[in-house]
Tab-separated table of C-alpha atoms and ligand atoms in Angstrom:
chain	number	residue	atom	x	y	z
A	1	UNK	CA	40.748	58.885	57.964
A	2	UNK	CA	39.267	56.356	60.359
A	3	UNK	CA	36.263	57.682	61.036
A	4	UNK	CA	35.109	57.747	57.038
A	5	UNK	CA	36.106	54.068	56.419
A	6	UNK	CA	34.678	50.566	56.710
A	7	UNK	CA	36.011	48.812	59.314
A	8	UNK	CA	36.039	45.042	58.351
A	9	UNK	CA	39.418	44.314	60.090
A	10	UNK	CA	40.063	41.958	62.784
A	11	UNK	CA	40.654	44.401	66.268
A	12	UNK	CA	43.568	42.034	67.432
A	13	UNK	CA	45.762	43.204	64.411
A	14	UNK	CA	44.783	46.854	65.516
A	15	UNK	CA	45.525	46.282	68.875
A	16	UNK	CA	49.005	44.876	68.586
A	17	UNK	CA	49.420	48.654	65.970
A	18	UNK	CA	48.379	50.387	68.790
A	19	UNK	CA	50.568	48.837	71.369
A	20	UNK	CA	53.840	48.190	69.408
A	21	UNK	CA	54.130	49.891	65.960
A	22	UNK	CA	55.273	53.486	65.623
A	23	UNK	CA	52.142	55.731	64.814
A	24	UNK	CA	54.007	57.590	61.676
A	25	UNK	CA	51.643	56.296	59.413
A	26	UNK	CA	47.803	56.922	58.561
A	27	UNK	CA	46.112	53.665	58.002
A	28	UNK	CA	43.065	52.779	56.617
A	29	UNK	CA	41.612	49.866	59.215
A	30	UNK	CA	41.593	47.176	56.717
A	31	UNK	CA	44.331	44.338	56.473
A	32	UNK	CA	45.082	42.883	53.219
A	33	UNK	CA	46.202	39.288	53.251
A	34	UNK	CA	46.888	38.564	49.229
A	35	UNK	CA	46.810	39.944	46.041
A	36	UNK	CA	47.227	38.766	42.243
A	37	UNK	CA	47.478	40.834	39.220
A	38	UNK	CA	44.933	44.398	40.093
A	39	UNK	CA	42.981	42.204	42.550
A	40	UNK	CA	43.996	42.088	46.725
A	41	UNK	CA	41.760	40.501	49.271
A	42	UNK	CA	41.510	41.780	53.217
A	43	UNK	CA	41.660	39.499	56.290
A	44	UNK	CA	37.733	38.812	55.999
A	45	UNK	CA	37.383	37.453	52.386
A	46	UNK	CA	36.988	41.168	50.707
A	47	UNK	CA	38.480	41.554	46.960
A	48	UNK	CA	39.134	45.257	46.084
A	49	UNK	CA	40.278	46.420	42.379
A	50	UNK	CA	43.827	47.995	43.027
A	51	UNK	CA	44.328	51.188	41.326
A	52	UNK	CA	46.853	51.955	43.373
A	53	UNK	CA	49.233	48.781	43.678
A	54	UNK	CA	52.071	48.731	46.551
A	55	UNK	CA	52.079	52.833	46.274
A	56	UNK	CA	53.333	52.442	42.778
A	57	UNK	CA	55.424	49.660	43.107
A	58	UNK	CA	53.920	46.559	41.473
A	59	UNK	CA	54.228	47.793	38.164
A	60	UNK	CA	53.445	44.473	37.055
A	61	UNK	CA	50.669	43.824	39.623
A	62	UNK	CA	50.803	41.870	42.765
A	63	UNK	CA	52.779	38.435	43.114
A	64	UNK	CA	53.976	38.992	39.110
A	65	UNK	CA	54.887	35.214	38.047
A	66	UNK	CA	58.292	36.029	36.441
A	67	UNK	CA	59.056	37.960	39.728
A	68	UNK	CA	57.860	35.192	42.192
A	69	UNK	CA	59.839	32.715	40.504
A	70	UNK	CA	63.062	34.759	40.222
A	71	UNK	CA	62.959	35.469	43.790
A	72	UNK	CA	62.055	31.704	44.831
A	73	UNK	CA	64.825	30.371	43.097
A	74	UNK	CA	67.210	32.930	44.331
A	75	UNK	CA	66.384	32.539	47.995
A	76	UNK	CA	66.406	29.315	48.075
A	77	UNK	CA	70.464	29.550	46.587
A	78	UNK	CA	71.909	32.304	48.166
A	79	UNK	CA	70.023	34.854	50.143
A	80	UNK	CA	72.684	37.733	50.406
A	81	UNK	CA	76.164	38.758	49.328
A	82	UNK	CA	77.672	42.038	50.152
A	83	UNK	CA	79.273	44.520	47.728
A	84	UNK	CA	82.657	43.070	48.299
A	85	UNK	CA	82.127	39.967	46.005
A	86	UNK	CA	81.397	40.217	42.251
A	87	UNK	CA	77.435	38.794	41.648
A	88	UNK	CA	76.832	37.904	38.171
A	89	UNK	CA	73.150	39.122	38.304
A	90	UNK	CA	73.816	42.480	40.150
A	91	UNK	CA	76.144	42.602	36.783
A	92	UNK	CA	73.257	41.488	34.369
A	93	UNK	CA	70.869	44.146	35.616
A	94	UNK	CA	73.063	47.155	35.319
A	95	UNK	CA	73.366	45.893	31.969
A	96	UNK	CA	69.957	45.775	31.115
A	97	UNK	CA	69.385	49.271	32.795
A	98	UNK	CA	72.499	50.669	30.765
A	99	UNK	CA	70.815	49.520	27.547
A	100	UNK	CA	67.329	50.901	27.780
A	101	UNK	CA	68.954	54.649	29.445
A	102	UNK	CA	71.923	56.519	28.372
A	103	UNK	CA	74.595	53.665	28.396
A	104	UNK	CA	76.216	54.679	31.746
A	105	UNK	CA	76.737	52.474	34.564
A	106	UNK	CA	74.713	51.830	37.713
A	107	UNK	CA	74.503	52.348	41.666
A	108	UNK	CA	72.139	49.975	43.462
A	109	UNK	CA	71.030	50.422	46.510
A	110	UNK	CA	67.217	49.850	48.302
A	111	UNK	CA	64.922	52.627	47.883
A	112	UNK	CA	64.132	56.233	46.282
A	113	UNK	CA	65.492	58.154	49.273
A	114	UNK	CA	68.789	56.455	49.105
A	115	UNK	CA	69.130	56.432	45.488
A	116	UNK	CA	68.796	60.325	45.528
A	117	UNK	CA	71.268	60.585	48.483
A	118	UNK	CA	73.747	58.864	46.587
A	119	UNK	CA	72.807	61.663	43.384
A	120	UNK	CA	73.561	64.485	45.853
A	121	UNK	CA	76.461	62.839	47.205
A	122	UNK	CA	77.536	62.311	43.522
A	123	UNK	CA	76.728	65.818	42.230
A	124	UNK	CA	78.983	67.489	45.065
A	125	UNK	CA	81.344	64.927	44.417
A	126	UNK	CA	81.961	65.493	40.740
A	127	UNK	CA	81.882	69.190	40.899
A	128	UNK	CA	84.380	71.159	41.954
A	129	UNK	CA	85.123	71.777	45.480
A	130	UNK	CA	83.221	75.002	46.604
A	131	UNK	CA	80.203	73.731	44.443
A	132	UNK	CA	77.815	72.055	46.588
A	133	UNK	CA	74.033	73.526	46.228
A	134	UNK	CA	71.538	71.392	44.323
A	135	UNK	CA	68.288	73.860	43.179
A	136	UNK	CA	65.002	71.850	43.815
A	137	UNK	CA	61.761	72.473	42.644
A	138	UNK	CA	58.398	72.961	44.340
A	139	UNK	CA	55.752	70.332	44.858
A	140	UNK	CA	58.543	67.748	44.138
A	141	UNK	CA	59.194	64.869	46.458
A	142	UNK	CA	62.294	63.370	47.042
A	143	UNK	CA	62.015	60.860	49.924
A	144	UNK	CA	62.471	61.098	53.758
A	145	UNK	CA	66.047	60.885	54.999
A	146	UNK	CA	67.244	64.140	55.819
A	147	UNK	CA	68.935	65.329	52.430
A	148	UNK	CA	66.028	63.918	50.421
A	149	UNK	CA	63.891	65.726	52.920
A	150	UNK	CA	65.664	68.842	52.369
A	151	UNK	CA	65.525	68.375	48.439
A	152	UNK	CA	61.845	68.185	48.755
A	153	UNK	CA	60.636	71.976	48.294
A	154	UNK	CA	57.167	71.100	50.657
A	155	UNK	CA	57.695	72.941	53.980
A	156	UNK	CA	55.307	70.566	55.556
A	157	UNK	CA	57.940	68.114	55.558
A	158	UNK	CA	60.173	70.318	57.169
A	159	UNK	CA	58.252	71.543	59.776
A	160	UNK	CA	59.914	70.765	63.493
A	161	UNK	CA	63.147	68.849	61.539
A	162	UNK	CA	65.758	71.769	61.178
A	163	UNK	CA	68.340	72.350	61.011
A	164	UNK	CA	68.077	71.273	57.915
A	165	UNK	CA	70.863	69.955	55.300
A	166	UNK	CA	72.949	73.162	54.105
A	167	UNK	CA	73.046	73.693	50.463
A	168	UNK	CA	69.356	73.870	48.330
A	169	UNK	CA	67.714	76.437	46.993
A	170	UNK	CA	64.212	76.088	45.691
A	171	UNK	CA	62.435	77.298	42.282
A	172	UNK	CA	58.696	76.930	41.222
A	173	UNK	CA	58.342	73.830	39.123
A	174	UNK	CA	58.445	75.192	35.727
A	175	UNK	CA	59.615	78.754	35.905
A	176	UNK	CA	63.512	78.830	34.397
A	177	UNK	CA	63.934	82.771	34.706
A	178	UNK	CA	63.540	81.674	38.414
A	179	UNK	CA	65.587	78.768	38.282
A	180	UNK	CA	68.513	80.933	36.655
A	181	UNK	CA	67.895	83.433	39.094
A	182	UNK	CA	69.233	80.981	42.037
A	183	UNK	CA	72.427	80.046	40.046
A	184	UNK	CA	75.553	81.367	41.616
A	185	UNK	CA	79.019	80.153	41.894
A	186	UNK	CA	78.563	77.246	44.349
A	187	UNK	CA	75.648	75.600	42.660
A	188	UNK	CA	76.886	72.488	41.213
A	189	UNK	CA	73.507	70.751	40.624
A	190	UNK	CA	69.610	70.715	39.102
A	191	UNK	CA	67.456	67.942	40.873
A	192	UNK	CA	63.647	67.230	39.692
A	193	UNK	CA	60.818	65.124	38.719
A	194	UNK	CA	60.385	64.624	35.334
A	195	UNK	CA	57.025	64.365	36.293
A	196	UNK	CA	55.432	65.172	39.851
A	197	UNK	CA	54.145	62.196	41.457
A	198	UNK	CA	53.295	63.162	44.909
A	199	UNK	CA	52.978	66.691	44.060
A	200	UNK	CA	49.900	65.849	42.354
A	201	UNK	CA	50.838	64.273	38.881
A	202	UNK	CA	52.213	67.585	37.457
A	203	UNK	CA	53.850	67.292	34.102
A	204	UNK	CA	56.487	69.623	33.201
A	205	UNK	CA	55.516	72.947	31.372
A	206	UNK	CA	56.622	72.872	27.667
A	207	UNK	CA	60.743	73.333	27.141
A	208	UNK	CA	61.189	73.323	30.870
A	209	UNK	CA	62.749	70.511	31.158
A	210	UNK	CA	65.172	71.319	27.826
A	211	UNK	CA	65.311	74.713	29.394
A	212	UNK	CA	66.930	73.132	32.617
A	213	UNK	CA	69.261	70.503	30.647
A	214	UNK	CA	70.763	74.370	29.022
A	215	UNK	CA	71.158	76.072	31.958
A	216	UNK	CA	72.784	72.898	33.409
A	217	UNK	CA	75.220	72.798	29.644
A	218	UNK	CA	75.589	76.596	30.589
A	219	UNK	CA	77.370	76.623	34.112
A	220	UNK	CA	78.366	73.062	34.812
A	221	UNK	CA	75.972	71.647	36.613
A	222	UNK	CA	74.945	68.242	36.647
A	223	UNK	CA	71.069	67.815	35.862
A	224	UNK	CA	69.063	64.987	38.362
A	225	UNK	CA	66.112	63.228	36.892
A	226	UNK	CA	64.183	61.557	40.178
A	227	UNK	CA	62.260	59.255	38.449
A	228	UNK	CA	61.806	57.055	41.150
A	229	UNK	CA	58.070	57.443	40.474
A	230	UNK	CA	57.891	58.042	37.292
A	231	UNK	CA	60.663	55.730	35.755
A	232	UNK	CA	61.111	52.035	34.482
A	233	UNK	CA	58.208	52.271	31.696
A	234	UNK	CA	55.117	53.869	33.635
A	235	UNK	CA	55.095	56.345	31.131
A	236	UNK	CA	54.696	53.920	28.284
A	237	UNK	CA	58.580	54.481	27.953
A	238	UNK	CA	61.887	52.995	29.905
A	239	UNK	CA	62.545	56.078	31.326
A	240	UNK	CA	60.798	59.808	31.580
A	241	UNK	CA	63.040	61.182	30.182
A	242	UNK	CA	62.921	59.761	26.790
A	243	UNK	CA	59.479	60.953	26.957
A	244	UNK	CA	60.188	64.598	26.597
A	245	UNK	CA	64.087	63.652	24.768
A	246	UNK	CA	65.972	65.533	27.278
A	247	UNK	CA	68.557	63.383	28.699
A	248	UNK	CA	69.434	64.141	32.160
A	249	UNK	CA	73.375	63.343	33.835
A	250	UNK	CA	72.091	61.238	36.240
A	251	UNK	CA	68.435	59.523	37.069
A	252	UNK	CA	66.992	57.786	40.394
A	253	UNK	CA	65.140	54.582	40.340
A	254	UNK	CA	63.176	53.044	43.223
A	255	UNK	CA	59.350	52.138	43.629
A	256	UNK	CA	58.427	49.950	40.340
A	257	UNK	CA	62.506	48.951	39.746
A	258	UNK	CA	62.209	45.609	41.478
A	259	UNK	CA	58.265	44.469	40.441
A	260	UNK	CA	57.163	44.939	44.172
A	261	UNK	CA	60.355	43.667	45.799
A	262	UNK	CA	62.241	46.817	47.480
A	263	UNK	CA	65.429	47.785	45.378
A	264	UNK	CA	66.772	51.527	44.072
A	265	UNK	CA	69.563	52.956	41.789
A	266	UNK	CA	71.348	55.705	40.794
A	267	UNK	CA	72.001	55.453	36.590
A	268	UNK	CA	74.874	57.928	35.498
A	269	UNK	CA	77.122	58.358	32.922
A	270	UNK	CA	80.362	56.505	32.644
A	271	UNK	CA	82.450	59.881	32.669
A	272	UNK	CA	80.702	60.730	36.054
A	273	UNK	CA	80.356	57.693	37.578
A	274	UNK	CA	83.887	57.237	38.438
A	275	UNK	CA	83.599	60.421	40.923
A	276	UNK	CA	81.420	57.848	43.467
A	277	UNK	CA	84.844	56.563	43.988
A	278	UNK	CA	85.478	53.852	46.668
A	279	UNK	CA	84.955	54.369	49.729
A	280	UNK	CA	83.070	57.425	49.603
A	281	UNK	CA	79.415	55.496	49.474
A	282	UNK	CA	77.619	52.240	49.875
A	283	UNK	CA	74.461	50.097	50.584
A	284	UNK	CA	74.805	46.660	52.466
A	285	UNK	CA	71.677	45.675	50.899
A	286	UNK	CA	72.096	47.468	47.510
A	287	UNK	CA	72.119	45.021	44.409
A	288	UNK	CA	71.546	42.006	46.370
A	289	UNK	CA	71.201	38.889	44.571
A	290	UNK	CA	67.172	38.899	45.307
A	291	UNK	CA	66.520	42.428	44.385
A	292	UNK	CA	69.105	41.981	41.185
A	293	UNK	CA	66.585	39.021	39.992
A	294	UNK	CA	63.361	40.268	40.519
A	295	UNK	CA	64.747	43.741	38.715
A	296	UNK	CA	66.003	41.396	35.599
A	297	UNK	CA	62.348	39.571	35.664
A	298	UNK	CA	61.007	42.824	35.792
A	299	UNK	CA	62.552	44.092	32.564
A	300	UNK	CA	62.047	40.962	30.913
A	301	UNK	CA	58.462	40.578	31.450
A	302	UNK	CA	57.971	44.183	30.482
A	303	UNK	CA	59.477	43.470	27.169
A	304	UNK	CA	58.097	40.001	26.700
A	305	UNK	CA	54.233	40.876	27.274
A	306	UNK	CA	55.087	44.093	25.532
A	307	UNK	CA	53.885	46.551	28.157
A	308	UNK	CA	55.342	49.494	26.887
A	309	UNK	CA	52.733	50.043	24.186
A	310	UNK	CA	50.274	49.154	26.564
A	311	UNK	CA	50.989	51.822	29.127
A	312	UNK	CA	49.964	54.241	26.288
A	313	UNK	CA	46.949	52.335	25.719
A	314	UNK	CA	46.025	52.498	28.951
A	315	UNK	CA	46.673	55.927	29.670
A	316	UNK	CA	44.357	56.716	26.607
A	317	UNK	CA	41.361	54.939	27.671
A	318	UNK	CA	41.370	55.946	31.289
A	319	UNK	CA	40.995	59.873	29.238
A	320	UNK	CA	38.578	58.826	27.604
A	321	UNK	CA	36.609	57.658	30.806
A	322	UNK	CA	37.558	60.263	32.858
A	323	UNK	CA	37.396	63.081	30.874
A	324	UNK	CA	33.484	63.046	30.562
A	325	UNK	CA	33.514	63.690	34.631
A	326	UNK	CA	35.747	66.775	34.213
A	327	UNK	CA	33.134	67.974	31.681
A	328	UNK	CA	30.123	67.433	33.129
A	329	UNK	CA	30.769	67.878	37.028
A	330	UNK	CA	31.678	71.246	38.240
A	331	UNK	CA	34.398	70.294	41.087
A	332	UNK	CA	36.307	67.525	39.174
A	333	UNK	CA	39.316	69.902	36.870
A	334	UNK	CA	41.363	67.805	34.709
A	335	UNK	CA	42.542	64.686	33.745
A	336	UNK	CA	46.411	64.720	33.247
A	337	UNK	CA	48.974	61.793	32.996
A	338	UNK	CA	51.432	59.871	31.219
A	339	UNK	CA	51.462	56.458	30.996
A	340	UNK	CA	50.026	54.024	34.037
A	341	UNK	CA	50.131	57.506	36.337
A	342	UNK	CA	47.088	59.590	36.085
A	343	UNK	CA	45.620	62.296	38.265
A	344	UNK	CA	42.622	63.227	38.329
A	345	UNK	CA	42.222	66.829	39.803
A	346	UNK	CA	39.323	67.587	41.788
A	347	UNK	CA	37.760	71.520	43.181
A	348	UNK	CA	37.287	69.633	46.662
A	349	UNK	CA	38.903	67.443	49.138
A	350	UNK	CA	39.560	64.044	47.765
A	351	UNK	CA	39.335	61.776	51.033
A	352	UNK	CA	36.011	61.320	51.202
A	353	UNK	CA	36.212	60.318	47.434
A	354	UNK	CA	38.554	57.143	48.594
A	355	UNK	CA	36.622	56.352	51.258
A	356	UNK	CA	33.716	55.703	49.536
A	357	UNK	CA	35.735	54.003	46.610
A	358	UNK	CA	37.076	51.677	49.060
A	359	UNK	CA	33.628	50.756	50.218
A	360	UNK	CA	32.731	49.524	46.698
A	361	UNK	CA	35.859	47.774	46.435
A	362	UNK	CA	38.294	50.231	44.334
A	363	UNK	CA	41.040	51.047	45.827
A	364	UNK	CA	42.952	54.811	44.763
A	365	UNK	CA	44.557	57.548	46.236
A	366	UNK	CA	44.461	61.141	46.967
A	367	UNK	CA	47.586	63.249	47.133
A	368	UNK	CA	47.822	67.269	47.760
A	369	UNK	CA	44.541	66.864	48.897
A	370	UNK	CA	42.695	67.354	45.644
A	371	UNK	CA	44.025	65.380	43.574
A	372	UNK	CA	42.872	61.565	42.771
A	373	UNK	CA	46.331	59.733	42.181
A	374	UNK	CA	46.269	56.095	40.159
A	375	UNK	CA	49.087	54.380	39.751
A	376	UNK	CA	47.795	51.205	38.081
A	377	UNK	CA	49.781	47.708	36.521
A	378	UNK	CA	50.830	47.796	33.283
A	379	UNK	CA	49.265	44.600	32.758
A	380	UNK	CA	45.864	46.040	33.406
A	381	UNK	CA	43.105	44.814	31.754
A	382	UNK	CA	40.446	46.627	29.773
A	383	UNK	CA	37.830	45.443	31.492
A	384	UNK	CA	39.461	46.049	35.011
A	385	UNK	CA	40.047	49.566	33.728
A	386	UNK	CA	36.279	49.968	32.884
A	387	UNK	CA	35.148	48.438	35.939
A	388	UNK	CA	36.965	50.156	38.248
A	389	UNK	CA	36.204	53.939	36.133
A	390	UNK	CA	32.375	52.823	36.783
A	391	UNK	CA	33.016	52.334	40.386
A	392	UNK	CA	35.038	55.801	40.317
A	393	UNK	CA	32.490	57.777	38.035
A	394	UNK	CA	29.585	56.810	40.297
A	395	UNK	CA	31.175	57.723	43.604
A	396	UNK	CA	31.555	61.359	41.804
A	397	UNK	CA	28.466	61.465	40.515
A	398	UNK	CA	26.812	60.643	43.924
A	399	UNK	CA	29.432	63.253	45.641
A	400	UNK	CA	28.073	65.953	46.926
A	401	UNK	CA	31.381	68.276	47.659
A	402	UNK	CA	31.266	70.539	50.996
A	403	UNK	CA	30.452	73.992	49.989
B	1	PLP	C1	58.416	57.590	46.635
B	1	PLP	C2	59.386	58.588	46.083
B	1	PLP	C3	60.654	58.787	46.670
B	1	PLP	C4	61.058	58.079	47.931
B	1	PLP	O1	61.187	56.716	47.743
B	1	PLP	P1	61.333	55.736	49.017
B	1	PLP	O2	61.554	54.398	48.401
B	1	PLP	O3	60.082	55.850	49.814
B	1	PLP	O4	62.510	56.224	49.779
B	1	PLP	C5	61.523	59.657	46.061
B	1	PLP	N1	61.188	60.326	44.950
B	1	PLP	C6	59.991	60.173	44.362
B	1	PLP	C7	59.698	60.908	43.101
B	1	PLP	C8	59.044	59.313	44.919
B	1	PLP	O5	57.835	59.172	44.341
């Protein structure tokens, strides 16, 4: 990744990287300092378009006004509670959640890994005793602690971790003959992704997920919507999974919940709910009073600036500025998305296609190699939209893809 990029950073901030920070990560060797709205700036004075804002978190943009002032006034009252007091706004927000899902009741806790631990802890809870497996689907993603590692049917992020967590089978993402297949007596769940984020923006095959919701109905299982990508109106609708009206037992919320500040939940029904009894799980962090305000400023300015609609809007016009590529160059494939999440699949390795993005100041991502990933604000303007398509159509037309 290094080698393709501009470096503009300052070496000090690399250096102290290099000598103290945990090398999990591939960076690109630029620093940003500050963002508002689609724009951030680096450490030397550089504005970049964001396409791509806080890996899908700032829904709303960076530094959202609502969201900074929520948070400023809450930090500056109380910082943290735990779980063993009553918070009025932890309250507030599950009721806000509760109204725009399936009326059920909420589990808070800080990010999409732990919000889908806490839905396999509750699916094996719920079901009866010798029920425990949980049938995952491939090219989903499910987060990076070891049961959400083992949920995620991508044996790259398996390789050198095993053993791994007992109890998942895998299907291919849209094949239900295959899915039914793996049922047998100790299944007790279905997890998936409405829509596949990191596995490349892959919507669901028609009646696959109403297909999965009746084989759930069928034997008893309890149906998992990980929406943690996907969720809290990127789609241009509260939640996925009124998108395609099937209504799953339980969803997980992370990434976009919070406007940019880290928070996650687990929304279920208020028959199942009870089964997370106490004592069997927790968060010290979960639902705390600063995550529990920026997630009510959240939802309010979504509904105030009515962003809903405008996620459709958007979703519209980037087609109709994309799709001309995918017709007239012979390694860019399809446009697909819903909402504020669009891929854009390419014939060729996609890298080199951020790199030189980055250059002119657009910033996007590439996931399963070939496939251009944007994850823009709701709040995006028309005229950010068109510049930054400009900056994207160019790079492709001036790409000349490996043979
Ligand atoms: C990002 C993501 C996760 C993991 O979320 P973290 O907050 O990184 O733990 C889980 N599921 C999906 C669908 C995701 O996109």
């Amino acid at each position: 990744m290094t080698a393709t990029m501009p470096t503009s950073m300052s070496p000090a901030t690399t250096e102290l990287f290099d000598h103290y920070v945990v090398p999990n990560y591939g960076r690109y060797p630029v620093a940003l300092v500050k963002g508002e709205g689609s724009w951030v700036w680096d450490d030397q004075g550089r504005r970049y378009l964001d396409f791509f804002p806080g890996w899908g978190c700032n829904l709303l943009g960076h530094c959202p006004p609502a969201v900074v002032q929520a948070v400023q006034e809450q930090v500056a009252t109380l910082i943290h509670v735990p779980n063993s007091w009553y918070m009025e706004s932890q309250g507030r927000w599950a009721q806000l959640l509760s109204e725009r899902s399936f009326g059920g009741k909420a589990f808070f806790c800080n990010s999409g890994t732990e919000a889908n631990e806490a839905a396999i802890k509750l699916v094996r809870l719920h079901t009866p005793e010798q029920r425990y497996k949980i049938i995952t689907f491939s090219g989903g993603f499910h987060g990076r602690t070891l049961g959400s590692t083992t949920a995620t049917a991508q044996p790259k992020y398996h390789e050198g971790l095993g053993p791994l967590v007992p109890g998942f089978a895998y299907a291919p993402f849209g094949d239900l003959q295959a899915t039914r297949d793996l049922i047998d007596e100790q299944t007790a769940g279905i997890m998936v992704e409405p829509i596949q984020g990191e596995g490349g923006v892959r919507l669901p095959p028609e009646g696959f997920l109403e297909g999965l919701r009746e084989l759930a109905d069928e034997h008893g299982l309890l149906l998992v919507f990980d929406e943690v990508q996907a969720g809290c109106g990127r789609t241009g609708e509260w939640f996925a999974y009124q998108k395609f009206g099937v209504t799953p037992d339980i969803i997980t919320l992370a990434k976009s919940l919070c406007g940019g500040i880290a928070g996650g939940a687990m929304l279920t029904t208020a028959e199942i709910a009870p089964s997370l009894r106490p004592g069997m799980h927790a968060a010290t962090f979960g639902g705390n009073p600063i995550a529990a305000r920026a997630g009510i400023a959240t939802i309010e300015t979504i509904e105030r600036e009515q962003l809903l609609p405008r996620a459709v809007q958007i979703e519209k016009r980037f087609r109709e500025r994309l799709q001309p590529l995918v017709d007239e160059l012979p390694f860019v494939h399809e446009v697909r998305g819903a909402g504020v999440m669009i891929g854009l699949e390419l014939l060729t390795e996609g890298a080199p296609i951020v790199a030189a993005c980055m250059q002119r100041g657009l910033l996007i991502n590439c996931t399963q190699r070939t496939v251009i990933r944007l994850l823009p604000a709701i709040n995006l303007t028309d005229a950010e939209l068109d510049e930054g398509c400009e900056i994207l159509s160019s790079v492709l037309r001036e790409h000349e893809p490996a043979a």
